[in-house]
Amino acid sequence: QVQLVESGGGLVQAGDSLRLSCAASGRTFDGYAMAWFRQAPGKEREFVARIRWSGSSTYVADSVKGRFTISRDNAKNTVYLQMNSLKPEDTAVYYCAADRGSGLYYQGVDYWGQGTQVTVSS
């Protein structure tokens, strides 16, 4: 019912910035939490940040707090992840997610995007 398409990934140097976009199509609801997860090779998918379609509540993982910011444009059904001061350990495939729950847990996600690769060189 909901399709999510990520864009904005690429190859950057440590300290650079990127902005990821997640465009949602199909039916979306105010009750959804929108979130970003990431998965590095050989590792489990981990939570990065989440925001709700309505309201102002956001939550960012400690590993990226102070560097990453999640935001949304409800009129465009788009969620963004602004990534500043990128580090090599941020290298991963970044996935957009839609969740009727908290948006904090991989197992609770209702819809996933295909992912976009972010590679940070030292």
PDB file of C-alpha atoms in Angstrom:
ATOM      1  CA  GLN A   1       0.000   0.000   0.000  1.00  0.00           C
ATOM      2  CA  VAL A   2       2.921   2.322   0.695  1.00  0.00           C
ATOM      3  CA  GLN A   3       6.035   2.585  -1.432  1.00  0.00           C
ATOM      4  CA  LEU A   4       9.177   4.266  -0.145  1.00  0.00           C
ATOM      5  CA  VAL A   5      12.028   5.381  -2.396  1.00  0.00           C
ATOM      6  CA  GLU A   6      15.305   6.652  -0.976  1.00  0.00           C
ATOM      7  CA  SER A   7      17.735   8.909  -2.788  1.00  0.00           C
ATOM      8  CA  GLY A   8      20.727  11.102  -2.052  1.00  0.00           C
ATOM      9  CA  GLY A   9      23.361   8.568  -1.121  1.00  0.00           C
ATOM     10  CA  GLY A  10      26.852   8.590  -2.538  1.00  0.00           C
ATOM     11  CA  LEU A  11      30.574   8.548  -1.903  1.00  0.00           C
ATOM     12  CA  VAL A  12      31.928  11.359   0.265  1.00  0.00           C
ATOM     13  CA  GLN A  13      34.957  12.200   2.361  1.00  0.00           C
ATOM     14  CA  ALA A  14      34.971  12.208   6.141  1.00  0.00           C
ATOM     15  CA  GLY A  15      33.564  15.484   7.414  1.00  0.00           C
ATOM     16  CA  ASP A  16      31.308  16.002   4.403  1.00  0.00           C
ATOM     17  CA  SER A  17      27.531  16.229   4.428  1.00  0.00           C
ATOM     18  CA  LEU A  18      24.719  14.476   2.611  1.00  0.00           C
ATOM     19  CA  ARG A  19      20.967  14.805   2.641  1.00  0.00           C
ATOM     20  CA  LEU A  20      18.952  11.667   2.086  1.00  0.00           C
ATOM     21  CA  SER A  21      15.377  11.838   0.860  1.00  0.00           C
ATOM     22  CA  CYS A  22      12.573   9.331   1.245  1.00  0.00           C
ATOM     23  CA  ALA A  23       9.613   9.837  -1.057  1.00  0.00           C
ATOM     24  CA  ALA A  24       6.460   8.012  -0.020  1.00  0.00           C
ATOM     25  CA  SER A  25       3.658   7.091  -2.385  1.00  0.00           C
ATOM     26  CA  GLY A  26       0.360   5.395  -1.773  1.00  0.00           C
ATOM     27  CA  ARG A  27      -1.639   5.920   1.361  1.00  0.00           C
ATOM     28  CA  THR A  28       0.055   7.515   4.304  1.00  0.00           C
ATOM     29  CA  PHE A  29      -1.474   8.377   7.641  1.00  0.00           C
ATOM     30  CA  ASP A  30      -0.865  10.941  10.326  1.00  0.00           C
ATOM     31  CA  GLY A  31      -0.361   8.137  12.801  1.00  0.00           C
ATOM     32  CA  TYR A  32       2.695   6.782  11.010  1.00  0.00           C
ATOM     33  CA  ALA A  33       6.174   7.172  12.342  1.00  0.00           C
ATOM     34  CA  MET A  34       8.786   7.619   9.638  1.00  0.00           C
ATOM     35  CA  ALA A  35      12.255   6.401  10.382  1.00  0.00           C
ATOM     36  CA  TRP A  36      15.714   5.815   9.006  1.00  0.00           C
ATOM     37  CA  PHE A  37      17.671   2.648   9.633  1.00  0.00           C
ATOM     38  CA  ARG A  38      21.064   1.618   8.337  1.00  0.00           C
ATOM     39  CA  GLN A  39      22.875  -1.633   7.747  1.00  0.00           C
ATOM     40  CA  ALA A  40      26.599  -2.082   7.278  1.00  0.00           C
ATOM     41  CA  PRO A  41      28.020  -5.228   5.654  1.00  0.00           C
ATOM     42  CA  GLY A  42      27.865  -8.171   8.013  1.00  0.00           C
ATOM     43  CA  LYS A  43      25.938  -6.240  10.645  1.00  0.00           C
ATOM     44  CA  GLU A  44      22.332  -6.084  11.758  1.00  0.00           C
ATOM     45  CA  ARG A  45      20.059  -3.283  10.669  1.00  0.00           C
ATOM     46  CA  GLU A  46      20.132  -0.513  13.261  1.00  0.00           C
ATOM     47  CA  PHE A  47      17.921   2.431  14.090  1.00  0.00           C
ATOM     48  CA  VAL A  48      19.113   5.911  13.127  1.00  0.00           C
ATOM     49  CA  ALA A  49      16.287   8.442  13.531  1.00  0.00           C
ATOM     50  CA  ARG A  50      12.515   8.807  13.444  1.00  0.00           C
ATOM     51  CA  ILE A  51       9.821  11.452  13.118  1.00  0.00           C
ATOM     52  CA  ARG A  52       6.035  11.397  12.954  1.00  0.00           C
ATOM     53  CA  TRP A  53       3.956  12.759  10.070  1.00  0.00           C
ATOM     54  CA  SER A  54       2.222  15.009  12.549  1.00  0.00           C
ATOM     55  CA  GLY A  55       3.543  16.584  15.694  1.00  0.00           C
ATOM     56  CA  SER A  56       7.097  17.507  16.510  1.00  0.00           C
ATOM     57  CA  SER A  57       8.442  14.414  18.229  1.00  0.00           C
ATOM     58  CA  THR A  58      11.776  13.220  16.914  1.00  0.00           C
ATOM     59  CA  TYR A  59      14.310  10.761  18.195  1.00  0.00           C
ATOM     60  CA  VAL A  60      17.883  10.233  17.041  1.00  0.00           C
ATOM     61  CA  ALA A  61      20.207   7.402  17.921  1.00  0.00           C
ATOM     62  CA  ASP A  62      23.090   8.239  20.224  1.00  0.00           C
ATOM     63  CA  SER A  63      25.568   7.162  17.568  1.00  0.00           C
ATOM     64  CA  VAL A  64      24.542  10.027  15.275  1.00  0.00           C
ATOM     65  CA  LYS A  65      23.133  12.568  17.737  1.00  0.00           C
ATOM     66  CA  GLY A  66      24.428  16.061  17.085  1.00  0.00           C
ATOM     67  CA  ARG A  67      25.350  15.197  13.503  1.00  0.00           C
ATOM     68  CA  PHE A  68      22.158  13.857  11.889  1.00  0.00           C
ATOM     69  CA  THR A  69      18.778  15.575  11.740  1.00  0.00           C
ATOM     70  CA  ILE A  70      15.504  14.083  10.566  1.00  0.00           C
ATOM     71  CA  SER A  71      12.799  16.286   9.072  1.00  0.00           C
ATOM     72  CA  ARG A  72       9.689  16.020   6.917  1.00  0.00           C
ATOM     73  CA  ASP A  73       7.592  17.765   4.316  1.00  0.00           C
ATOM     74  CA  ASN A  74       4.070  16.415   4.695  1.00  0.00           C
ATOM     75  CA  ALA A  75       2.799  18.117   1.540  1.00  0.00           C
ATOM     76  CA  LYS A  76       5.382  16.209  -0.496  1.00  0.00           C
ATOM     77  CA  ASN A  77       5.145  12.996   1.516  1.00  0.00           C
ATOM     78  CA  THR A  78       8.895  13.199   1.916  1.00  0.00           C
ATOM     79  CA  VAL A  79      11.199  12.592   4.860  1.00  0.00           C
ATOM     80  CA  TYR A  80      14.786  13.791   4.952  1.00  0.00           C
ATOM     81  CA  LEU A  81      17.904  12.808   6.817  1.00  0.00           C
ATOM     82  CA  GLN A  82      20.504  15.560   6.970  1.00  0.00           C
ATOM     83  CA  MET A  83      23.869  13.965   7.655  1.00  0.00           C
ATOM     84  CA  ASN A  84      26.697  16.258   8.745  1.00  0.00           C
ATOM     85  CA  SER A  85      30.248  15.552   9.871  1.00  0.00           C
ATOM     86  CA  LEU A  86      30.136  12.125   8.301  1.00  0.00           C
ATOM     87  CA  LYS A  87      32.510   9.482   9.580  1.00  0.00           C
ATOM     88  CA  PRO A  88      33.749   6.276   7.943  1.00  0.00           C
ATOM     89  CA  GLU A  89      31.715   4.300  10.473  1.00  0.00           C
ATOM     90  CA  ASP A  90      28.572   5.866   9.001  1.00  0.00           C
ATOM     91  CA  THR A  91      29.135   3.817   5.855  1.00  0.00           C
ATOM     92  CA  ALA A  92      26.056   1.662   5.315  1.00  0.00           C
ATOM     93  CA  VAL A  93      22.960   1.160   3.249  1.00  0.00           C
ATOM     94  CA  TYR A  94      20.363   3.569   4.594  1.00  0.00           C
ATOM     95  CA  TYR A  95      16.730   2.478   4.578  1.00  0.00           C
ATOM     96  CA  CYS A  96      13.599   4.528   4.928  1.00  0.00           C
ATOM     97  CA  ALA A  97      10.815   2.956   6.977  1.00  0.00           C
ATOM     98  CA  ALA A  98       7.161   3.580   7.781  1.00  0.00           C
ATOM     99  CA  ASP A  99       5.726   2.292  11.037  1.00  0.00           C
ATOM    100  CA  ARG A 100       2.340   2.655  12.712  1.00  0.00           C
ATOM    101  CA  GLY A 101       4.117   2.095  15.998  1.00  0.00           C
ATOM    102  CA  SER A 102       7.110   3.853  17.475  1.00  0.00           C
ATOM    103  CA  GLY A 103       9.386   3.556  14.468  1.00  0.00           C
ATOM    104  CA  LEU A 104      12.227   2.601  16.780  1.00  0.00           C
ATOM    105  CA  TYR A 105      12.408  -1.134  16.196  1.00  0.00           C
ATOM    106  CA  TYR A 106      13.408  -3.037  13.091  1.00  0.00           C
ATOM    107  CA  GLN A 107      10.941  -5.816  13.851  1.00  0.00           C
ATOM    108  CA  GLY A 108       7.996  -3.417  14.027  1.00  0.00           C
ATOM    109  CA  VAL A 109       8.434  -1.683  10.681  1.00  0.00           C
ATOM    110  CA  ASP A 110       5.482  -1.984   8.297  1.00  0.00           C
ATOM    111  CA  TYR A 111       7.098  -0.753   5.071  1.00  0.00           C
ATOM    112  CA  TRP A 112      10.678  -0.524   3.833  1.00  0.00           C
ATOM    113  CA  GLY A 113      12.385   1.315   1.021  1.00  0.00           C
ATOM    114  CA  GLN A 114      15.004  -0.300  -1.187  1.00  0.00           C
ATOM    115  CA  GLY A 115      17.885   1.519   0.473  1.00  0.00           C
ATOM    116  CA  THR A 116      20.538   3.956  -0.675  1.00  0.00           C
ATOM    117  CA  GLN A 117      24.271   3.456  -0.259  1.00  0.00           C
ATOM    118  CA  VAL A 118      26.302   5.937   1.766  1.00  0.00           C
ATOM    119  CA  THR A 119      30.067   5.487   1.686  1.00  0.00           C
ATOM    120  CA  VAL A 120      32.384   7.703   3.716  1.00  0.00           C
ATOM    121  CA  SER A 121      36.100   7.518   2.990  1.00  0.00           C
ATOM    122  CA  SER A 122      38.795   8.525   5.464  1.00  0.00           C
TER     123      SER A 122
END
